[in-house]
Amino acid sequence: MKKQTTDSRPSGPKPWYDPRIRALFFQIVAIALVFWGGWTLVDNTLTNMQSRGISTGFGFLEETAGFGIIMSLVPYDATMTYGRTFVVGLMNTLLVSAMGIVTATILGFIIGVARLSSNWLVAKLALVYIEVIRNIPLLLQIFFWYFAVLGSLPSPRQSVEVAGSLFLNNRGLYLPEPIPQEGFGLVWGSILVAIVAVVGLSKWAKKRQLATGEIFPTFRVGLAIVVVLPVLAYLAAGSPMTWDMPALKGFNFGGGITIIPELAALWVALSLYTASFIAEIVRSGILSVSKGQTEAAKALGLPNGRILRLVVIPQAMRVIIPPLTSQYLNLTKNSSLATAIGYPDLVAVFMGTTLNQTGQAVEVVAITMAVYLTISLLISLFMNIYNRAVAIKER
Amino acid sequence: MAEKMMRPPKLAIGPVAWMRQNLFSSWHNSLLTIVVGYLVITNVAPLFNWLFFEATFRGDEPSDCTGAGACWLFINERLNFFIYGFYPDELQWRVDVMFGLLAVSFLPQFIERFPGRKWFGIFGLTGLPLIGIFLVPGGSFGLEIVQSSKWGGLMLTLILAYIGILASLPIGIVLALGRRSEMPIIRGICVVFIEVWRAVPLITVLFMASVMLPLFLPEGMNFEKLMRALIGITLWQSAYMAEVIRGGLQAIPRGQYEAADALGLGYWKKTGLIILPQALKMVIPGIVNTFISLFKDTTLVLIIGLFDILGTVQSTITDPAWQNVAIEGYVFVAFCFWIFCFGISRYSQNLERKLDTGHKT
């Protein structure tokens, strides 16, 4: 878009035909419009709030909330402040997003690869999964898992039981909770040592490979170190771990870790839904690597596993990462659908209950939107850094 | 030299060979086929039983649902509510006319050789909404007024999606052009607008529209709930649309701009006659994908209390007269959405293949 500059002509055009003056004019008009619009909004809002008796400011964050929340990662009860409810909601949003991102990525990669399988049945099954799941609204899928599947589970007394330690009923999934005892520090220490050892090992292996060309099985040996060392430390310290078992007390279970059905439904629906999109991204990424690359690697005599690991996947990742980032963002934003089934995420707790109780719509909506804006910007920042690291290095 | 006519070996063509190639090419492939095949067969058979063979289709009352399968009777009984919401029975012909016109406008698009199908499409984008504005709410030409609070079901879903897409496309074009502008302030305003709307979830936008919009407006001026939801959806969607269109604008080779400049065309002629037609054609699949996601996202309006098709079903499955019809309800809604979304995505793939003028490498 080059400017069609004509202003160097001796006679000189009329000023309103000069693109620079025009640009200046339009920008001044745009600024004026934005300021006028903004001022009108603020003015209207203040007038409206005054006439309805709504207070302003962020003082409400210090007030007592007075409502209970069914699940919180930080200690919470009804006597705490609205500021605390914000933290509880935020943590719950982050929790379900992180869980969803992990499972959706794993599932998406599996399905994406299955879609390319040479096995006709597996490939078609993956296709059917993708076409069905991604053409059905997410909210409907959340409802399905919450009301139709989890809602029809038995009551706590008739729980589905696995090995006497894992219980599933319509109040949620109950798991034993590990509680580290005295001496568990040794295990943490050994994990740290193992990680340092693996880093050193991989450096040494790379150096040796550059010098002699011999390949050391770093991954397998590294995995062995990371698994074996902590297990030895655990046994040496005398198994310093007890399990808090869930047990039926009265009408409900107590103890252990509880995954409430709201969280479970949201997690399952978000993972399955996003996985169908990730699968297509993975497929197109793998297909984008030209066949010649695989053939060239074969001609060099590389075994199949190494072709995949060293030639195909690094090139596919370049195509996969940018759209994958958008999917992570979508998943995080979609976790706000939690409010429809009552999982206490940021939107449900803060934009729902807190807003209703305090009536301070402007502040609450602004804070909530700012949080999502920050999360989005952070995710894309990290993914862009990673993206730059794997991009083709061109001169 | 009598050459014997030899048929190709049986194991190279035909179903047996196909199975050897695609299902049993190696021992682990065979194992995979057997395990997966077993799982598919054991799961699909009960599914079909539930859906069709043991399901109840006929009857008048909840007590008629005696089969082990699905109770489609429930859907049948409530179909009117699922399609029209609370729209008065005797006025439903007005909605039916709109459904008919919608079908007339868009079904021909799926048939390759339909005469003048372009004009049907153009009618769908211009005349159809114009007729709808008068026909559905009523109020003029002697039509009885139907408040928007009575609209619901599939009809509301279609209205939300249709107006959302129609309004967000032009706004998106303007925003995309603004983002590509050489004027830093205009570009800045567009970038901020697009990035902010894209970063927040639709739910927060809908909440904002329903809670805060009344505060923003001067006193005495107020919108109905549906209108507020539409404003929120349109603003949110136009940001996505802008990014899709920006992709198309970026894909136009520089030579096109320079050629237009060389012809002495001004900005608007250059953009309107040369750049936009090419850019829009290039991103039709992206626009359609945005449309599909908007169509699915319209279900969110049930959170702010509008009865779209999911909302109508969700509100009836708890009816104590019918027992355990939740799955039937969800399957019905899923099927409705699936038909629309899958159809549209197939259409867009067709279009992509047909409009491929060799820009892509």
Short mmCIF file of N, CA, C and O in Angstrom, two decimals, chain A residues 1-4 22-23 26-27 30-31 34 40-41 44-45 47-49 51-52 54 117-122 125 131-132 134-137 139-140 143-144 147-148 273 277 330 333 336-337 339-340 347 351-352 355 361-362 365 368-369 372-373 376, chain B residues 18 22-23 29 32-33 36-37 40 180 182-186 189 195-201 203-205 207-208 211-212 214-219 240 254 257 261 265-267 296 299-300 302-303 310 314 326-327 330 333-334 337-338 341-342 346:
data_model
loop_
_atom_site.label_atom_id
_atom_site.label_comp_id
_atom_site.label_asym_id
_atom_site.label_seq_id
_atom_site.Cartn_x
_atom_site.Cartn_y
_atom_site.Cartn_z
N MET A 1 0.83 -1.20 0.00
CA MET A 1 0.00 0.00 0.00
C MET A 1 0.87 1.26 0.00
O MET A 1 1.09 1.86 1.03
N LYS A 2 1.36 1.59 -1.13
CA LYS A 2 2.18 2.82 -1.25
C LYS A 2 1.23 4.01 -1.31
O LYS A 2 0.17 3.96 -1.90
N LYS A 3 1.69 5.09 -0.70
CA LYS A 3 0.90 6.31 -0.84
C LYS A 3 1.04 6.84 -2.26
O LYS A 3 2.13 6.82 -2.83
N GLN A 4 -0.07 7.29 -2.83
CA GLN A 4 0.05 7.85 -4.18
C GLN A 4 0.35 9.34 -4.05
O GLN A 4 -0.51 10.18 -4.14
N ARG A 22 -5.37 14.41 4.43
CA ARG A 22 -6.57 13.58 4.61
C ARG A 22 -6.40 12.60 5.76
O ARG A 22 -7.27 12.45 6.60
N ALA A 23 -5.23 11.93 5.79
CA ALA A 23 -4.99 10.96 6.85
C ALA A 23 -5.07 11.64 8.21
O ALA A 23 -5.70 11.13 9.13
N PHE A 26 -8.73 12.33 9.03
CA PHE A 26 -9.48 11.14 9.45
C PHE A 26 -9.09 10.70 10.86
O PHE A 26 -9.93 10.28 11.65
N GLN A 27 -7.80 10.79 11.15
CA GLN A 27 -7.36 10.35 12.48
C GLN A 27 -7.89 11.26 13.56
O GLN A 27 -8.28 10.79 14.64
N ALA A 30 -11.35 10.31 14.08
CA ALA A 30 -11.46 9.04 14.80
C ALA A 30 -11.23 9.26 16.29
O ALA A 30 -11.99 8.75 17.13
N ILE A 31 -10.18 10.01 16.62
CA ILE A 31 -9.90 10.27 18.04
C ILE A 31 -11.08 10.98 18.68
O ILE A 31 -11.53 10.61 19.77
N VAL A 34 -13.88 8.53 19.30
CA VAL A 34 -13.61 7.63 20.42
C VAL A 34 -13.78 8.35 21.74
O VAL A 34 -14.42 7.85 22.66
N THR A 40 -19.40 9.89 26.56
CA THR A 40 -20.84 9.68 26.67
C THR A 40 -21.14 8.45 27.52
O THR A 40 -22.01 8.49 28.40
N LEU A 41 -20.38 7.35 27.26
CA LEU A 41 -20.61 6.12 28.03
C LEU A 41 -20.38 6.37 29.51
O LEU A 41 -21.22 6.02 30.35
N ASN A 44 -23.11 8.65 30.90
CA ASN A 44 -24.38 7.92 31.05
C ASN A 44 -24.31 6.98 32.22
O ASN A 44 -25.25 6.89 33.03
N THR A 45 -23.18 6.22 32.30
CA THR A 45 -23.06 5.23 33.35
C THR A 45 -23.12 5.89 34.72
O THR A 45 -23.84 5.42 35.61
N THR A 47 -24.41 8.79 35.55
CA THR A 47 -25.76 9.28 35.81
C THR A 47 -26.68 8.14 36.23
O THR A 47 -27.41 8.24 37.22
N ASN A 48 -26.63 7.06 35.44
CA ASN A 48 -27.51 5.92 35.72
C ASN A 48 -27.25 5.33 37.09
O ASN A 48 -28.16 4.98 37.82
N MET A 49 -25.93 5.21 37.40
CA MET A 49 -25.60 4.59 38.68
C MET A 49 -26.06 5.48 39.83
O MET A 49 -26.51 4.98 40.86
N SER A 51 -28.61 7.58 39.75
CA SER A 51 -30.07 7.56 39.89
C SER A 51 -30.55 6.22 40.45
O SER A 51 -31.63 6.15 41.02
N ARG A 52 -29.76 5.16 40.31
CA ARG A 52 -30.18 3.87 40.86
C ARG A 52 -29.54 3.60 42.22
O ARG A 52 -29.73 2.54 42.80
N ILE A 54 -26.32 3.05 42.92
CA ILE A 54 -25.26 2.04 42.93
C ILE A 54 -23.97 2.74 43.36
O ILE A 54 -23.61 3.78 42.83
N SER A 117 -3.76 -43.16 10.39
CA SER A 117 -3.34 -44.56 10.50
C SER A 117 -3.57 -45.30 9.19
O SER A 117 -4.49 -45.00 8.44
N SER A 118 -2.71 -46.29 8.93
CA SER A 118 -2.90 -47.10 7.73
C SER A 118 -4.03 -48.10 7.95
O SER A 118 -4.51 -48.72 7.03
N ASN A 119 -4.44 -48.23 9.21
CA ASN A 119 -5.55 -49.13 9.52
C ASN A 119 -6.87 -48.40 9.23
O ASN A 119 -7.18 -47.39 9.87
N TRP A 120 -7.61 -48.92 8.26
CA TRP A 120 -8.82 -48.24 7.78
C TRP A 120 -9.80 -47.99 8.92
O TRP A 120 -10.35 -46.91 9.07
N LEU A 121 -10.00 -49.01 9.75
CA LEU A 121 -11.00 -48.92 10.80
C LEU A 121 -10.65 -47.81 11.79
O LEU A 121 -11.49 -46.97 12.14
N VAL A 122 -9.38 -47.77 12.18
CA VAL A 122 -8.94 -46.76 13.15
C VAL A 122 -9.07 -45.36 12.55
O VAL A 122 -9.57 -44.43 13.19
N LEU A 125 -12.72 -44.33 12.35
CA LEU A 125 -13.26 -44.07 13.69
C LEU A 125 -12.85 -42.68 14.17
O LEU A 125 -13.66 -41.92 14.71
N GLU A 131 -15.78 -35.45 13.31
CA GLU A 131 -16.92 -34.81 12.65
C GLU A 131 -18.13 -34.70 13.57
O GLU A 131 -18.91 -33.77 13.46
N VAL A 132 -18.29 -35.67 14.47
CA VAL A 132 -19.43 -35.60 15.37
C VAL A 132 -19.19 -34.56 16.46
O VAL A 132 -19.99 -33.66 16.67
N ARG A 134 -17.05 -32.02 16.91
CA ARG A 134 -16.80 -30.60 16.72
C ARG A 134 -17.99 -29.88 16.09
O ARG A 134 -17.98 -28.66 16.00
N ASN A 135 -19.00 -30.61 15.66
CA ASN A 135 -20.18 -29.96 15.10
C ASN A 135 -21.34 -29.88 16.10
O ASN A 135 -22.47 -29.60 15.72
N ILE A 136 -21.04 -30.15 17.35
CA ILE A 136 -22.08 -30.08 18.39
C ILE A 136 -21.64 -29.03 19.41
O ILE A 136 -20.48 -29.03 19.82
N PRO A 137 -22.53 -28.10 19.79
CA PRO A 137 -22.13 -27.03 20.70
C PRO A 137 -21.54 -27.56 22.00
O PRO A 137 -22.02 -28.57 22.55
N LEU A 139 -21.63 -26.26 24.96
CA LEU A 139 -22.54 -26.16 26.11
C LEU A 139 -23.44 -27.39 26.20
O LEU A 139 -23.69 -27.93 27.28
N LEU A 140 -23.89 -27.87 25.03
CA LEU A 140 -24.73 -29.07 25.00
C LEU A 140 -23.94 -30.26 25.52
O LEU A 140 -24.47 -31.09 26.27
N PHE A 143 -23.71 -30.06 29.27
CA PHE A 143 -25.00 -30.49 29.84
C PHE A 143 -25.14 -32.00 29.78
O PHE A 143 -25.58 -32.63 30.72
N PHE A 144 -24.76 -32.57 28.65
CA PHE A 144 -24.89 -34.01 28.48
C PHE A 144 -24.12 -34.74 29.56
O PHE A 144 -24.65 -35.62 30.24
N PHE A 147 -25.75 -33.56 33.29
CA PHE A 147 -27.11 -33.97 33.65
C PHE A 147 -27.42 -35.40 33.26
O PHE A 147 -28.03 -36.14 34.01
N ALA A 148 -26.98 -35.78 32.04
CA ALA A 148 -27.40 -37.10 31.55
C ALA A 148 -26.49 -38.21 32.06
O ALA A 148 -26.97 -39.28 32.45
N TYR A 273 -14.06 -31.97 23.45
CA TYR A 273 -14.40 -30.99 22.42
C TYR A 273 -13.12 -30.43 21.80
O TYR A 273 -12.94 -30.43 20.58
N PHE A 277 -10.60 -30.59 17.73
CA PHE A 277 -9.97 -29.53 16.94
C PHE A 277 -8.46 -29.75 16.87
O PHE A 277 -7.84 -29.58 15.81
N ASN A 330 -8.86 -20.88 23.44
CA ASN A 330 -10.29 -21.17 23.36
C ASN A 330 -10.74 -22.00 24.54
O ASN A 330 -11.79 -21.75 25.12
N LYS A 333 -11.00 -19.89 27.60
CA LYS A 333 -12.18 -19.03 27.56
C LYS A 333 -13.46 -19.85 27.69
O LYS A 333 -14.40 -19.45 28.37
N SER A 336 -15.36 -20.86 30.91
CA SER A 336 -16.34 -19.99 31.55
C SER A 336 -17.76 -20.53 31.41
O SER A 336 -18.66 -20.08 32.12
N LEU A 337 -17.96 -21.52 30.54
CA LEU A 337 -19.28 -22.14 30.44
C LEU A 337 -19.64 -22.87 31.73
O LEU A 337 -20.77 -23.30 31.91
N THR A 339 -20.30 -21.78 34.39
CA THR A 339 -21.38 -21.11 35.11
C THR A 339 -22.74 -21.75 34.81
O THR A 339 -23.65 -21.69 35.63
N ALA A 340 -22.85 -22.43 33.65
CA ALA A 340 -24.14 -23.04 33.30
C ALA A 340 -24.46 -24.26 34.15
O ALA A 340 -25.62 -24.62 34.31
N VAL A 347 -16.22 -16.76 36.40
CA VAL A 347 -17.45 -16.13 35.93
C VAL A 347 -18.61 -16.45 36.86
O VAL A 347 -19.40 -15.58 37.22
N MET A 351 -18.60 -13.02 38.55
CA MET A 351 -19.53 -12.29 37.69
C MET A 351 -20.97 -12.69 38.01
O MET A 351 -21.90 -11.98 37.65
N GLY A 352 -21.14 -13.84 38.65
CA GLY A 352 -22.48 -14.29 38.99
C GLY A 352 -22.87 -13.82 40.38
O GLY A 352 -23.47 -12.76 40.55
N LEU A 355 -21.49 -10.31 41.74
CA LEU A 355 -22.13 -9.18 41.06
C LEU A 355 -23.56 -9.00 41.55
O LEU A 355 -24.01 -7.90 41.82
N ALA A 361 -21.76 -3.72 38.88
CA ALA A 361 -21.56 -4.40 37.60
C ALA A 361 -20.28 -3.93 36.91
O ALA A 361 -19.49 -4.74 36.43
N VAL A 362 -20.08 -2.63 36.87
CA VAL A 362 -18.96 -2.09 36.09
C VAL A 362 -17.63 -2.65 36.59
O VAL A 362 -16.82 -3.16 35.82
N VAL A 365 -17.38 -6.64 36.10
CA VAL A 365 -17.18 -7.03 34.71
C VAL A 365 -15.79 -6.61 34.24
O VAL A 365 -15.09 -7.37 33.57
N THR A 368 -13.21 -9.03 35.69
CA THR A 368 -13.27 -10.35 35.05
C THR A 368 -12.67 -10.30 33.65
O THR A 368 -11.86 -11.17 33.27
N MET A 369 -13.04 -9.28 32.89
CA MET A 369 -12.51 -9.19 31.53
C MET A 369 -11.00 -8.97 31.56
O MET A 369 -10.27 -9.54 30.75
N TYR A 372 -9.28 -12.34 32.03
CA TYR A 372 -9.21 -13.17 30.82
C TYR A 372 -8.24 -12.58 29.80
O TYR A 372 -7.51 -13.29 29.12
N LEU A 373 -8.22 -11.25 29.74
CA LEU A 373 -7.30 -10.58 28.83
C LEU A 373 -5.86 -10.93 29.20
O LEU A 373 -5.04 -11.28 28.35
N SER A 376 -5.07 -14.60 28.40
CA SER A 376 -4.89 -14.78 26.96
C SER A 376 -3.53 -14.25 26.52
O SER A 376 -2.81 -14.92 25.78
N TRP B 18 -8.35 -55.88 -0.30
CA TRP B 18 -8.57 -54.59 0.37
C TRP B 18 -8.40 -54.74 1.87
O TRP B 18 -7.75 -53.94 2.54
N ASN B 22 -5.71 -52.86 4.13
CA ASN B 22 -6.15 -51.78 5.02
C ASN B 22 -6.42 -52.22 6.45
O ASN B 22 -6.50 -51.38 7.33
N LEU B 23 -6.60 -53.50 6.66
CA LEU B 23 -6.93 -53.92 8.01
C LEU B 23 -5.91 -54.88 8.62
O LEU B 23 -5.69 -54.88 9.82
N ASN B 29 -1.16 -54.49 13.20
CA ASN B 29 -2.34 -53.90 12.58
C ASN B 29 -3.56 -54.81 12.75
O ASN B 29 -4.66 -54.35 13.01
N LEU B 32 -4.83 -54.60 16.24
CA LEU B 32 -5.54 -53.33 16.40
C LEU B 32 -6.94 -53.45 15.81
O LEU B 32 -7.93 -53.06 16.42
N THR B 33 -7.03 -53.99 14.59
CA THR B 33 -8.31 -54.13 13.92
C THR B 33 -9.27 -54.96 14.75
O THR B 33 -10.43 -54.61 14.93
N VAL B 36 -10.20 -53.01 18.11
CA VAL B 36 -11.06 -51.86 17.82
C VAL B 36 -12.39 -52.32 17.25
O VAL B 36 -13.45 -51.81 17.63
N GLY B 37 -12.33 -53.28 16.34
CA GLY B 37 -13.55 -53.80 15.72
C GLY B 37 -14.49 -54.38 16.77
O GLY B 37 -15.69 -54.13 16.75
N VAL B 40 -16.08 -51.53 18.64
CA VAL B 40 -17.08 -50.84 17.84
C VAL B 40 -18.37 -51.65 17.79
O VAL B 40 -19.46 -51.13 18.04
N ARG B 180 -5.19 -2.75 8.74
CA ARG B 180 -4.16 -2.71 7.70
C ARG B 180 -3.88 -1.28 7.25
O ARG B 180 -3.10 -1.07 6.32
N GLU B 182 -2.62 2.65 7.03
CA GLU B 182 -1.32 3.27 7.29
C GLU B 182 -1.41 4.37 8.33
O GLU B 182 -0.41 4.94 8.73
N MET B 183 -2.64 4.68 8.74
CA MET B 183 -2.81 5.74 9.74
C MET B 183 -2.67 5.11 11.13
O MET B 183 -3.48 4.27 11.52
N PRO B 184 -1.64 5.49 11.88
CA PRO B 184 -1.33 4.79 13.13
C PRO B 184 -2.46 4.83 14.15
O PRO B 184 -2.68 3.84 14.85
N ILE B 185 -3.18 5.94 14.22
CA ILE B 185 -4.21 6.03 15.27
C ILE B 185 -5.39 5.14 14.93
O ILE B 185 -5.89 4.38 15.77
N ILE B 186 -5.81 5.17 13.66
CA ILE B 186 -6.92 4.29 13.24
C ILE B 186 -6.52 2.84 13.45
O ILE B 186 -7.30 2.03 13.97
N ILE B 189 -6.64 1.94 17.18
CA ILE B 189 -8.00 1.75 17.69
C ILE B 189 -8.52 0.37 17.28
O ILE B 189 -9.08 -0.38 18.09
N GLU B 195 -8.32 -7.11 19.60
CA GLU B 195 -7.64 -7.96 20.58
C GLU B 195 -8.42 -8.09 21.87
O GLU B 195 -8.46 -9.15 22.48
N VAL B 196 -9.05 -7.00 22.30
CA VAL B 196 -9.81 -7.08 23.55
C VAL B 196 -10.99 -8.02 23.40
O VAL B 196 -11.20 -8.92 24.21
N TRP B 197 -11.77 -7.89 22.32
CA TRP B 197 -12.95 -8.75 22.19
C TRP B 197 -12.55 -10.20 22.00
O TRP B 197 -13.23 -11.11 22.44
N ARG B 198 -11.45 -10.43 21.28
CA ARG B 198 -11.05 -11.81 21.04
C ARG B 198 -10.53 -12.49 22.29
O ARG B 198 -10.53 -13.70 22.40
N ALA B 199 -10.04 -11.69 23.25
CA ALA B 199 -9.41 -12.29 24.41
C ALA B 199 -10.42 -12.67 25.50
O ALA B 199 -10.10 -13.43 26.39
N VAL B 200 -11.63 -12.13 25.44
CA VAL B 200 -12.58 -12.42 26.51
C VAL B 200 -13.60 -13.45 26.04
O VAL B 200 -13.93 -13.51 24.86
N PRO B 201 -14.09 -14.28 26.96
CA PRO B 201 -15.07 -15.30 26.59
C PRO B 201 -16.42 -14.66 26.23
O PRO B 201 -16.75 -13.59 26.75
N ILE B 203 -19.27 -15.51 27.14
CA ILE B 203 -20.16 -15.39 28.30
C ILE B 203 -20.01 -14.05 28.98
O ILE B 203 -20.99 -13.39 29.32
N THR B 204 -18.73 -13.62 29.16
CA THR B 204 -18.55 -12.33 29.83
C THR B 204 -19.12 -11.21 28.98
O THR B 204 -19.64 -10.24 29.50
N VAL B 205 -19.01 -11.37 27.65
CA VAL B 205 -19.58 -10.35 26.76
C VAL B 205 -21.10 -10.32 26.92
O VAL B 205 -21.71 -9.24 27.01
N PHE B 207 -22.85 -11.33 29.52
CA PHE B 207 -23.14 -10.78 30.84
C PHE B 207 -23.06 -9.26 30.79
O PHE B 207 -23.92 -8.56 31.30
N MET B 208 -21.99 -8.79 30.13
CA MET B 208 -21.80 -7.35 30.05
C MET B 208 -22.98 -6.72 29.30
O MET B 208 -23.53 -5.71 29.74
N VAL B 211 -26.03 -6.88 31.66
CA VAL B 211 -25.98 -6.15 32.92
C VAL B 211 -25.58 -4.69 32.72
O VAL B 211 -26.14 -3.79 33.32
N MET B 212 -24.57 -4.48 31.83
CA MET B 212 -23.99 -3.15 31.77
C MET B 212 -24.55 -2.27 30.66
O MET B 212 -24.52 -1.05 30.77
N PRO B 214 -27.57 -1.52 29.82
CA PRO B 214 -28.56 -0.55 30.29
C PRO B 214 -27.93 0.64 30.99
O PRO B 214 -28.47 1.74 30.95
N LEU B 215 -26.77 0.42 31.64
CA LEU B 215 -26.10 1.52 32.33
C LEU B 215 -25.45 2.49 31.34
O LEU B 215 -25.34 3.67 31.61
N PHE B 216 -25.01 1.93 30.20
CA PHE B 216 -24.30 2.75 29.23
C PHE B 216 -25.23 3.71 28.49
O PHE B 216 -24.80 4.73 27.99
N LEU B 217 -26.49 3.32 28.37
CA LEU B 217 -27.40 4.07 27.52
C LEU B 217 -27.98 5.27 28.25
O LEU B 217 -28.11 5.25 29.47
N PRO B 218 -28.30 6.33 27.51
CA PRO B 218 -28.92 7.48 28.17
C PRO B 218 -30.26 7.08 28.77
O PRO B 218 -30.90 6.11 28.35
N GLU B 219 -30.68 7.84 29.77
CA GLU B 219 -31.90 7.48 30.47
C GLU B 219 -33.11 7.49 29.54
O GLU B 219 -33.19 8.31 28.63
N TYR B 240 -13.57 -11.51 15.51
CA TYR B 240 -13.07 -12.74 14.87
C TYR B 240 -13.10 -12.61 13.36
O TYR B 240 -12.19 -13.02 12.66
N ARG B 254 1.38 -7.82 -3.45
CA ARG B 254 1.63 -6.39 -3.49
C ARG B 254 1.35 -5.79 -4.86
O ARG B 254 0.90 -4.65 -4.98
N TYR B 257 -2.01 -4.13 -5.39
CA TYR B 257 -2.13 -2.77 -4.87
C TYR B 257 -1.43 -1.79 -5.82
O TYR B 257 -1.96 -0.74 -6.15
N ASP B 261 -2.83 1.37 -7.91
CA ASP B 261 -2.28 2.72 -7.79
C ASP B 261 -1.87 3.26 -9.15
O ASP B 261 -2.10 4.43 -9.46
N LEU B 265 -6.39 4.72 -9.22
CA LEU B 265 -7.60 4.54 -8.42
C LEU B 265 -7.39 5.08 -7.02
O LEU B 265 -6.30 4.96 -6.45
N GLY B 266 -8.42 5.67 -6.46
CA GLY B 266 -8.36 6.14 -5.09
C GLY B 266 -8.48 4.95 -4.14
O GLY B 266 -8.69 3.82 -4.56
N TYR B 267 -8.39 5.26 -2.81
CA TYR B 267 -8.38 4.18 -1.83
C TYR B 267 -9.65 3.34 -1.88
O TYR B 267 -9.60 2.11 -1.92
N LYS B 296 -22.83 -22.38 16.81
CA LYS B 296 -22.79 -23.20 18.01
C LYS B 296 -22.82 -22.32 19.26
O LYS B 296 -23.42 -22.69 20.27
N THR B 299 -25.90 -20.94 21.56
CA THR B 299 -26.50 -21.66 22.68
C THR B 299 -26.24 -20.96 24.01
O THR B 299 -26.97 -21.15 24.96
N LEU B 300 -25.18 -20.15 24.05
CA LEU B 300 -24.80 -19.50 25.32
C LEU B 300 -25.85 -18.52 25.81
O LEU B 300 -25.82 -18.14 26.98
N LEU B 302 -28.66 -18.97 26.54
CA LEU B 302 -29.55 -19.53 27.57
C LEU B 302 -29.05 -19.15 28.95
O LEU B 302 -29.82 -19.11 29.91
N ILE B 303 -27.76 -18.82 29.07
CA ILE B 303 -27.22 -18.44 30.37
C ILE B 303 -27.78 -17.09 30.81
O ILE B 303 -27.94 -16.85 32.01
N LEU B 310 -31.52 -25.08 22.64
CA LEU B 310 -31.01 -25.82 23.80
C LEU B 310 -31.75 -25.38 25.06
O LEU B 310 -32.07 -26.20 25.92
N GLN B 314 -33.64 -27.84 27.49
CA GLN B 314 -33.14 -27.91 28.86
C GLN B 314 -34.26 -27.63 29.87
O GLN B 314 -34.30 -28.23 30.92
N ALA B 326 -33.65 -36.84 29.49
CA ALA B 326 -32.54 -35.91 29.26
C ALA B 326 -31.75 -36.31 28.01
O ALA B 326 -31.48 -35.47 27.14
N ILE B 327 -31.40 -37.58 27.92
CA ILE B 327 -30.54 -38.00 26.80
C ILE B 327 -31.26 -37.81 25.47
O ILE B 327 -30.70 -37.30 24.51
N TYR B 330 -31.09 -34.14 24.56
CA TYR B 330 -29.77 -33.72 24.11
C TYR B 330 -29.45 -34.30 22.73
O TYR B 330 -28.85 -33.62 21.89
N VAL B 333 -31.20 -32.13 20.12
CA VAL B 333 -30.55 -30.86 19.86
C VAL B 333 -29.23 -31.08 19.13
O VAL B 333 -28.91 -30.37 18.16
N ALA B 334 -28.48 -32.07 19.59
CA ALA B 334 -27.19 -32.36 18.95
C ALA B 334 -27.40 -32.67 17.48
O ALA B 334 -26.66 -32.19 16.61
N PHE B 337 -28.14 -29.41 15.50
CA PHE B 337 -26.92 -28.62 15.28
C PHE B 337 -26.00 -29.33 14.30
O PHE B 337 -25.39 -28.70 13.45
N TRP B 338 -25.90 -30.63 14.47
CA TRP B 338 -24.97 -31.39 13.63
C TRP B 338 -25.35 -31.26 12.17
O TRP B 338 -24.50 -31.04 11.32
N CYS B 341 -24.36 -27.67 11.02
CA CYS B 341 -22.91 -27.41 11.00
C CYS B 341 -22.20 -28.29 9.99
O CYS B 341 -21.34 -27.82 9.24
N PHE B 342 -22.56 -29.57 9.96
CA PHE B 342 -21.89 -30.47 9.03
C PHE B 342 -22.21 -30.08 7.59
O PHE B 342 -21.33 -30.03 6.73
N ARG B 346 -19.44 -28.91 4.86
CA ARG B 346 -19.26 -29.60 3.58
C ARG B 346 -19.40 -28.62 2.41
O ARG B 346 -18.65 -28.65 1.45
#
